[in-house]
Short mmCIF file of C-alpha atoms in Angstrom, two decimals:
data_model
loop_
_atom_site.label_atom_id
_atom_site.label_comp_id
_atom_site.label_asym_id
_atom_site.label_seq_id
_atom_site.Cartn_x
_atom_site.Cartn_y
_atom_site.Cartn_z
CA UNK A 1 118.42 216.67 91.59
CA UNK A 2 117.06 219.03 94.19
CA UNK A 3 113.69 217.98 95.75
CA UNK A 4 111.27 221.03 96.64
CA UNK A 5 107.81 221.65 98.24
CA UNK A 6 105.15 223.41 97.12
CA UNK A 7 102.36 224.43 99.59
CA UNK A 8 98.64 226.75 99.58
CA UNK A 9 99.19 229.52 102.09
CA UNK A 10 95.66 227.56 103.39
CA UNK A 11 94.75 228.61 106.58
CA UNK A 12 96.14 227.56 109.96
CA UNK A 13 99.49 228.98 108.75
CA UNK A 14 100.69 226.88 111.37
CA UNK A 15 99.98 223.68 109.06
CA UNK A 16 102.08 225.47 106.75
CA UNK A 17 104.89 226.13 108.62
CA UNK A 18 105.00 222.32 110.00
CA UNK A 19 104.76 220.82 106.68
CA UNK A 20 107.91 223.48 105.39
CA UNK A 21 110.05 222.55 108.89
CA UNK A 22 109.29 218.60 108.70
CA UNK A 23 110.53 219.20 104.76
CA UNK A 24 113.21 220.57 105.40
CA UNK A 25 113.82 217.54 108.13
CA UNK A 26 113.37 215.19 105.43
CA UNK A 27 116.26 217.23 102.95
CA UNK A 28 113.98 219.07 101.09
CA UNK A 29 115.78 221.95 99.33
CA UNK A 30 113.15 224.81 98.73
CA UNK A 31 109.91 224.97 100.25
CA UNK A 32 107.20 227.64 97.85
CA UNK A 33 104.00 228.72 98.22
CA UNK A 34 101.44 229.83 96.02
CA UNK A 35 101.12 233.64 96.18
CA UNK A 36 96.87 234.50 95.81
CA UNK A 37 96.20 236.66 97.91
CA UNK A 38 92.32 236.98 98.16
CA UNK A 39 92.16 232.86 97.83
CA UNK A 40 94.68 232.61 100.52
CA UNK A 41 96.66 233.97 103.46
CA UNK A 42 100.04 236.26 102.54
CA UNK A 43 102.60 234.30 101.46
CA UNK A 44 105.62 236.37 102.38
CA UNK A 45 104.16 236.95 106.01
CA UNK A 46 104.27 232.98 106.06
CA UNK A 47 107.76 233.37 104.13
CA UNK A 48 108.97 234.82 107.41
CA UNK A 49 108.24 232.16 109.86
CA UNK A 50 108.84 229.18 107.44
CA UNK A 51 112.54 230.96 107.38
CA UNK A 52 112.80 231.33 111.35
CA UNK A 53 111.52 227.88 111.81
CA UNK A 54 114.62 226.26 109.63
CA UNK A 55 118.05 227.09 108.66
CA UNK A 56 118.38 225.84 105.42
CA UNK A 57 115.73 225.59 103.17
CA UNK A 58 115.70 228.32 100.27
CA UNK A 59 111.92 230.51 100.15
CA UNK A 60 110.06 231.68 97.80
CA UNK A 61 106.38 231.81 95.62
CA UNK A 62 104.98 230.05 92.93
CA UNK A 63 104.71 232.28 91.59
CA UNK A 64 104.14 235.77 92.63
CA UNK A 65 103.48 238.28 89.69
CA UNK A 66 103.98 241.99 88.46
CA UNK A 67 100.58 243.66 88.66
CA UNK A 68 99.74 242.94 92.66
CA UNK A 69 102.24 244.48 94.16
CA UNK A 70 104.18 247.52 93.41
CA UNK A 71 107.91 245.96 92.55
CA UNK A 72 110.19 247.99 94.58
CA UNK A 73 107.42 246.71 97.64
CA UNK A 74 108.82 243.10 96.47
CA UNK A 75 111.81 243.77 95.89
CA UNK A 76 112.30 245.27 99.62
CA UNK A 77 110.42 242.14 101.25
CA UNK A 78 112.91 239.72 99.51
CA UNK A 79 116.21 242.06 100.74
CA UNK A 80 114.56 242.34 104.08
CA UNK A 81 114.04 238.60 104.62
CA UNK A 82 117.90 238.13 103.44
CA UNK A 83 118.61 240.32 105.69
CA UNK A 84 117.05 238.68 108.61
CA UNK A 85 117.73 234.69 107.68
CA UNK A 86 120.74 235.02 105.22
CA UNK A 87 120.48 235.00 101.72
CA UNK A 88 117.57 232.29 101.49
CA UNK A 89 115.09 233.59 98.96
CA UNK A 90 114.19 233.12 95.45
CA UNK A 91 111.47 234.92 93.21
CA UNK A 92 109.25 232.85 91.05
CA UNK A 93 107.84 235.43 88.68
CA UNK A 94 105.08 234.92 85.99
CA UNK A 95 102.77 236.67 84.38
CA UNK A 96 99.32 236.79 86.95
CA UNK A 97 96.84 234.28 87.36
CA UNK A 98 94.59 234.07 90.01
CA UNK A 99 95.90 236.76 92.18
CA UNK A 100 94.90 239.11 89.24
CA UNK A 101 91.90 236.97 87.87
CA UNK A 102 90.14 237.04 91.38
CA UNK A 103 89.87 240.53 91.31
CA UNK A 104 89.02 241.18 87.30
CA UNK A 105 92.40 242.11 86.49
CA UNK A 106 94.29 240.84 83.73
CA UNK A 107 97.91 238.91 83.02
CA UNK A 108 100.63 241.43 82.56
CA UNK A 109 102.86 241.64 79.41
CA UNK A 110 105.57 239.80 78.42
CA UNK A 111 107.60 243.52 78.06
CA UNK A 112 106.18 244.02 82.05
CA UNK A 113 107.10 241.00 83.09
CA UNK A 114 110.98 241.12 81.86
CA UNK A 115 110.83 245.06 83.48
CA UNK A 116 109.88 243.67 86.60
CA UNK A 117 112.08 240.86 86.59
CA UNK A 118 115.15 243.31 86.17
CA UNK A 119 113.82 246.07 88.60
CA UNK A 120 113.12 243.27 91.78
CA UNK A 121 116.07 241.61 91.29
CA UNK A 122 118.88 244.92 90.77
CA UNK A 123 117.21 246.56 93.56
CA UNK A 124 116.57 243.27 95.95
CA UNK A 125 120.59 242.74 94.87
CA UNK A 126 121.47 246.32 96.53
CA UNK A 127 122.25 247.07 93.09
CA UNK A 128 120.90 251.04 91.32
CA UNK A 129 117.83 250.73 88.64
CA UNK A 130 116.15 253.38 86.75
CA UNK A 131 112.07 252.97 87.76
CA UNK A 132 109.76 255.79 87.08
CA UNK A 133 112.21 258.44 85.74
CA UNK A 134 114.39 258.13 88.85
CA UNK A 135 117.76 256.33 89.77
CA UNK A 136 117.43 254.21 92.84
CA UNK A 137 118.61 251.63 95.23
CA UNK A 138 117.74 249.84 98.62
CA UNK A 139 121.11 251.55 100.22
CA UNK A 140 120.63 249.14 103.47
CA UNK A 141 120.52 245.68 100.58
CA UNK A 142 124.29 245.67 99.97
CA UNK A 143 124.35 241.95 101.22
CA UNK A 144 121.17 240.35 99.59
CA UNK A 145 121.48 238.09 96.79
CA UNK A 146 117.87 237.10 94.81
CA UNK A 147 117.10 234.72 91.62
CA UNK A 148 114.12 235.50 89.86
CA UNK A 149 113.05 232.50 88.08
CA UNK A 150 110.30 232.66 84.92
CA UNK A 151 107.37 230.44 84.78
CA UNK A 152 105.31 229.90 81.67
CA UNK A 153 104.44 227.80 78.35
CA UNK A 154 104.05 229.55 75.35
CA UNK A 155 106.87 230.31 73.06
CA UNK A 156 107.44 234.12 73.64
CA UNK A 157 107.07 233.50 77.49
CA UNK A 158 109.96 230.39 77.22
CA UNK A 159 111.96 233.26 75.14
CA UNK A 160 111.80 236.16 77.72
CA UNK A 161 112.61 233.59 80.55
CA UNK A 162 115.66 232.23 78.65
CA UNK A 163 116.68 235.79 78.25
CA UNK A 164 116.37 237.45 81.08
CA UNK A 165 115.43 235.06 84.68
CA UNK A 166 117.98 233.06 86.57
CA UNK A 167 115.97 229.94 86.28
CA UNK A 168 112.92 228.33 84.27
CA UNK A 169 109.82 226.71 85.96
CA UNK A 170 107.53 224.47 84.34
CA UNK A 171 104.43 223.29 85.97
CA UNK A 172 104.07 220.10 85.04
CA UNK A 173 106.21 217.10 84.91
CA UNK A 174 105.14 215.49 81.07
CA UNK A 175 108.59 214.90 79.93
CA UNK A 176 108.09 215.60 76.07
CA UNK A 177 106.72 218.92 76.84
CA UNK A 178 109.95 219.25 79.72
CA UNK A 179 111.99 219.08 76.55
CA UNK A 180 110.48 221.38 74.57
CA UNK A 181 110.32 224.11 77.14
CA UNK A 182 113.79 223.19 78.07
CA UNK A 183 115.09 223.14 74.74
CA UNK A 184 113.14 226.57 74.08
CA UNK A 185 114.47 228.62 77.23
CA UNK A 186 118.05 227.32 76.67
CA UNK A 187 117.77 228.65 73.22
CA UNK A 188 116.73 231.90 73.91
CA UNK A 189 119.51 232.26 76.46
CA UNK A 190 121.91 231.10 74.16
CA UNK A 191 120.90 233.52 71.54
CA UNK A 192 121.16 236.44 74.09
CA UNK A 193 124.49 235.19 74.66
CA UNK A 194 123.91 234.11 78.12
CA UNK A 195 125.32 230.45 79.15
CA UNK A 196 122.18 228.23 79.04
CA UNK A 197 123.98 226.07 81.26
CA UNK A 198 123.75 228.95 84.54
CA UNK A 199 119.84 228.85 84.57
CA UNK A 200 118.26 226.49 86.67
CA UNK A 201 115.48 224.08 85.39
CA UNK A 202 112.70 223.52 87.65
CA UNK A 203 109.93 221.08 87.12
CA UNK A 204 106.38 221.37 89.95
CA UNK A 205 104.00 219.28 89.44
CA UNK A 206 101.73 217.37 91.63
CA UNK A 207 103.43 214.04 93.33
CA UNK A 208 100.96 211.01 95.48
CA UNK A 209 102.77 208.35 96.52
CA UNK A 210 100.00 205.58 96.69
CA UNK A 211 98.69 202.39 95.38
CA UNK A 212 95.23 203.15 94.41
CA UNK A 213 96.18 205.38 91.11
CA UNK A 214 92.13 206.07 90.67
CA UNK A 215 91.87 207.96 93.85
CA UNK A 216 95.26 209.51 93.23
CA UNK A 217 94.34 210.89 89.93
CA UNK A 218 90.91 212.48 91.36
CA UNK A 219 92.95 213.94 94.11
CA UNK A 220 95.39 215.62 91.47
CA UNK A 221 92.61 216.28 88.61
CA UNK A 222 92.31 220.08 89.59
CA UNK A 223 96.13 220.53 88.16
CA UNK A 224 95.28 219.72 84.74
CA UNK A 225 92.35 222.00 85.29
CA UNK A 226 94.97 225.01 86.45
CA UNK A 227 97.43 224.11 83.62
CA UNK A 228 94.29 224.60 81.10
CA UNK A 229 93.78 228.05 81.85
CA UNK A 230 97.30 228.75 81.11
CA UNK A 231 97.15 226.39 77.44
CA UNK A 232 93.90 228.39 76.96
CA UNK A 233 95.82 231.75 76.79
CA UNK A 234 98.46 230.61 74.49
CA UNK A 235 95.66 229.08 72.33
CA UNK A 236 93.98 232.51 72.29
CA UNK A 237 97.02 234.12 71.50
CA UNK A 238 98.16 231.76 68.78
CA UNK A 239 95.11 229.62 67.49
CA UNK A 240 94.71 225.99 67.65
CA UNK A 241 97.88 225.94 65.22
CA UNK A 242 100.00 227.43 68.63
CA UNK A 243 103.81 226.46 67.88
CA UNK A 244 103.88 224.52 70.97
CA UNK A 245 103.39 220.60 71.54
CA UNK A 246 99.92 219.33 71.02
CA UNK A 247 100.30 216.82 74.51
CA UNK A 248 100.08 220.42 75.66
CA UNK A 249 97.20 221.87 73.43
CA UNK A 250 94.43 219.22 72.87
CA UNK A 251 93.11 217.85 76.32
CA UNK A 252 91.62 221.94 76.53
CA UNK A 253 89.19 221.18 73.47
CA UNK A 254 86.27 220.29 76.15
CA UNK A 255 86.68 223.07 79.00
CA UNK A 256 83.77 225.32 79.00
CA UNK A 257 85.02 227.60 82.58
CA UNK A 258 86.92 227.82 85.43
CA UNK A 259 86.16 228.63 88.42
CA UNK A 260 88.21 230.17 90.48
CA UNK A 261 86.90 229.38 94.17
CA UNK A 262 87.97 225.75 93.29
CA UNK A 263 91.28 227.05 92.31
CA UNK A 264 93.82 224.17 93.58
CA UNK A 265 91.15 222.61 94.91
CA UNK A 266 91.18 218.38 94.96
CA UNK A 267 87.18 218.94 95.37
CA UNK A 268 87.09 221.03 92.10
CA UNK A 269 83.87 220.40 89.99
CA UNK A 270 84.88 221.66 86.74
CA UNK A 271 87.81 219.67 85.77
CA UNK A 272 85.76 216.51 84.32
CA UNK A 273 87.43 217.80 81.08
CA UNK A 274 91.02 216.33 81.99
CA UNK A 275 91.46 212.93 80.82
CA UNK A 276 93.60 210.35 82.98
CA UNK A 277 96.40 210.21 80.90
CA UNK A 278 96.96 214.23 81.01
CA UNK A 279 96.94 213.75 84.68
CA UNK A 280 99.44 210.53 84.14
CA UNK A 281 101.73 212.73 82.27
CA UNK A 282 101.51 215.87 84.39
CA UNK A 283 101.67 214.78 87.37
CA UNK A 284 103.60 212.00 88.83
CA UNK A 285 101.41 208.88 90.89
CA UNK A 286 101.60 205.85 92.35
CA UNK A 287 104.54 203.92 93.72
CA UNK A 288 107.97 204.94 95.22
CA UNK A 289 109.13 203.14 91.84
CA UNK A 290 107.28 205.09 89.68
CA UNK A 291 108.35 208.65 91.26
CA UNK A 292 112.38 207.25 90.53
CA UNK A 293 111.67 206.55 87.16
CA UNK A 294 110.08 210.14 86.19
CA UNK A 295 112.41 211.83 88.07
CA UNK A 296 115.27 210.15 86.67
CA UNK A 297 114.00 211.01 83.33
CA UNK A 298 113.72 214.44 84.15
CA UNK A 299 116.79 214.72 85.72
CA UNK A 300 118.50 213.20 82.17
CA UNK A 301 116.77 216.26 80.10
CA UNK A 302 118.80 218.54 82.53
CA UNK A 303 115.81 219.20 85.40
CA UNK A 304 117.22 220.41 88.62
CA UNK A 305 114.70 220.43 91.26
CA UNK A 306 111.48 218.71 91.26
CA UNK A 307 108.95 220.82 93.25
CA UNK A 308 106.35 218.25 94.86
CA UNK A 309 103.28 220.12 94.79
CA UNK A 310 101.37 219.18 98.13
CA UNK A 311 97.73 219.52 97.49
CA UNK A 312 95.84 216.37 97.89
CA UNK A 313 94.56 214.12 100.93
CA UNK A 314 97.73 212.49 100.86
CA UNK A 315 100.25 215.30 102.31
CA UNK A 316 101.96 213.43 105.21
CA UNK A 317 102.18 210.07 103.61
CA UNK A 318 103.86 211.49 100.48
CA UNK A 319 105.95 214.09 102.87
CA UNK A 320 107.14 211.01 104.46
CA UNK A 321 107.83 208.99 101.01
CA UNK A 322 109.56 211.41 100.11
CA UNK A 323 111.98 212.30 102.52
CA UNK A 324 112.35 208.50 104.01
CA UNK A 325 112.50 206.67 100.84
CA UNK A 326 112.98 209.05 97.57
CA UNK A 327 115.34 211.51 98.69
CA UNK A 328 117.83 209.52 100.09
CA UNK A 329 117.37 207.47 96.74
CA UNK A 330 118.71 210.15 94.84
CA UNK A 331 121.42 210.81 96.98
CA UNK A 332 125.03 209.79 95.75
CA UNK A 333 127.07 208.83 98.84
CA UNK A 334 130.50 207.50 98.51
CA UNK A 335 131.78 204.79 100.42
CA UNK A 336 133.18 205.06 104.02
CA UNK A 337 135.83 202.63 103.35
CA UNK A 338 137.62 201.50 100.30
#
């Protein structure tokens, strides 16, 4: 299992940089940001030096979406920064939360989303699309290679990822609901004839490595908070009888608002809603011990990368943990002598 990184574009860039270098240091895989652009600095901008500052570690946000940027815009940044670091991007696409929230827009479609999906990656692949009632391509691309991979919950979302992205991300780490989601996007693949097997599972969640689990679940309560607005859609959409897990559903009964100048915010005020053992489930606390055991699980239901998200009083401590002590723990090595 691949381990990745997933960081605010929180001003001093510079912090953000450091903590993607020292990950990549440490063997992280992929370092992401989130993509907001109003709550926080541009993320591709950041994209660029987090790609001069290492040479392995694979870039991308989580998760940009349709409606803030016009797609051929996107899908030029992503051949661009292939262009300049090798091919070392990937898209994480979904459907528009607080980048379109913040400034009274809405989520796009489902139909919007899998158009976009299709136009960034053919034309960020050097590859010819029809957009707008014209036939074009990025004739300087012919070398860059991108993934778009589909976040979301609800069961049309899990069937236009499993038909159309390169990989699946689910943010949060409860492994019933891992399965379900799983089980849902490898469905839909395998109905659109696709080998389920070729996309790539990704579970982010929030990860504190730590001893006092009280403080480490107040540090991480905002996530179930950002996960509710997300179950609040899909229970809009579909009613409180929503074909989807009620582990998933029920802890939103008691959220009255969100506020969106708190979003990803440890100090949030309006998560008292989330109970400790959504927070137990979602994200994944406490000892090194405890982080091998989830992510073992995970990694059985066919997860693989976890993303670490890094948003808590705790980022240097669990950076460390994490490359010093999990990492390496997941490692195979074979023996140097027989």
């Amino acid at each position: 299992m691949d381990i990745g990184l997933v960081l605010q574009a929180t001003p001093p860039a510079s912090r953000v940089i450091d903590l993607a270098t020292r990950a990549e240091t440490y063997g992280f895989s992929h370092v992401w940001t989130f993509d907001s652009h109003i709550l926080w600095e541009e993320p591709y901008v950041i994209h660029s030096q987090i790609l001069a500052a290492t040479r392995k570690v694979v870039v991308g946000p989580m998760v940009t979406n349709p409606a803030t940027r016009d797609w051929t815009v996107t899908a030029s940044t992503y051949a661009t920064l292939n262009e300049m670091f090798g091919n070392r991007t990937v898209c994480g696409m979904g459907r528009g939360d607080s980048a379109v929230r913040v400034t009274n827009g809405e989520p796009v479609t489902l139909a919007t989303m899998r158009e976009a999906t299709h136009v960034i990656r053919e034309l960020a692949c050097g590859r010819e699309v029809e957009y707008r009632g014209s036939t074009i391509r990025l004739p300087w691309a012919t070398g860059s290679e991108l993934e778009v991979w589909g976040a979301g919950y609800g069961p049309k979302a899990l069937r236009t990822i499993g038909e159309t992205c390169d990989g699946f991300i689910l943010q949060l780490a409860d492994t019933a609901i891992a399965e379900w989601t799983i089980d849902a996007v490898r469905s839909a693949a395998s109905d659109a004839g696709r080998d389920p097997d070729e996309i790539t599972i990704c579970v982010a969640a929030p990860a504190y490595v730590g001893d006092d689990l009280a403080h480490l679940r107040d540090q991480t309560r905002w996530f179930g908070g950002m996960v509710g607005n997300h179950v609040a859609d899909i229970v809009d959409r579909y009613g409180d009888e929503a074909a989807v897990p009620r582990a998933l559903t029920d802890y939103i009964a008691n959220r009255v608002g969100y506020d969106y100048n708190q979003h990803g915010s440890a100090s949030s005020e309006h998560v008292d809603f989330v109970p400790d053992e959504v927070i137990d489930r979602f994200c994944i606390l406490g000892p090194v011990e405890t982080h091998l055991e989830r992510l073992a699980e995970l990694s059985a239901l066919g997860v693989d990368q976890f993303a670490v998200y890094l948003q808590h009083d705790g980022k240097d401590e669990t950076l460390s943990a994490y490359g010093e002590k999990i990492i390496p723990a997941l490692t195979e090595r074979e023996a140097a002598r027989r």
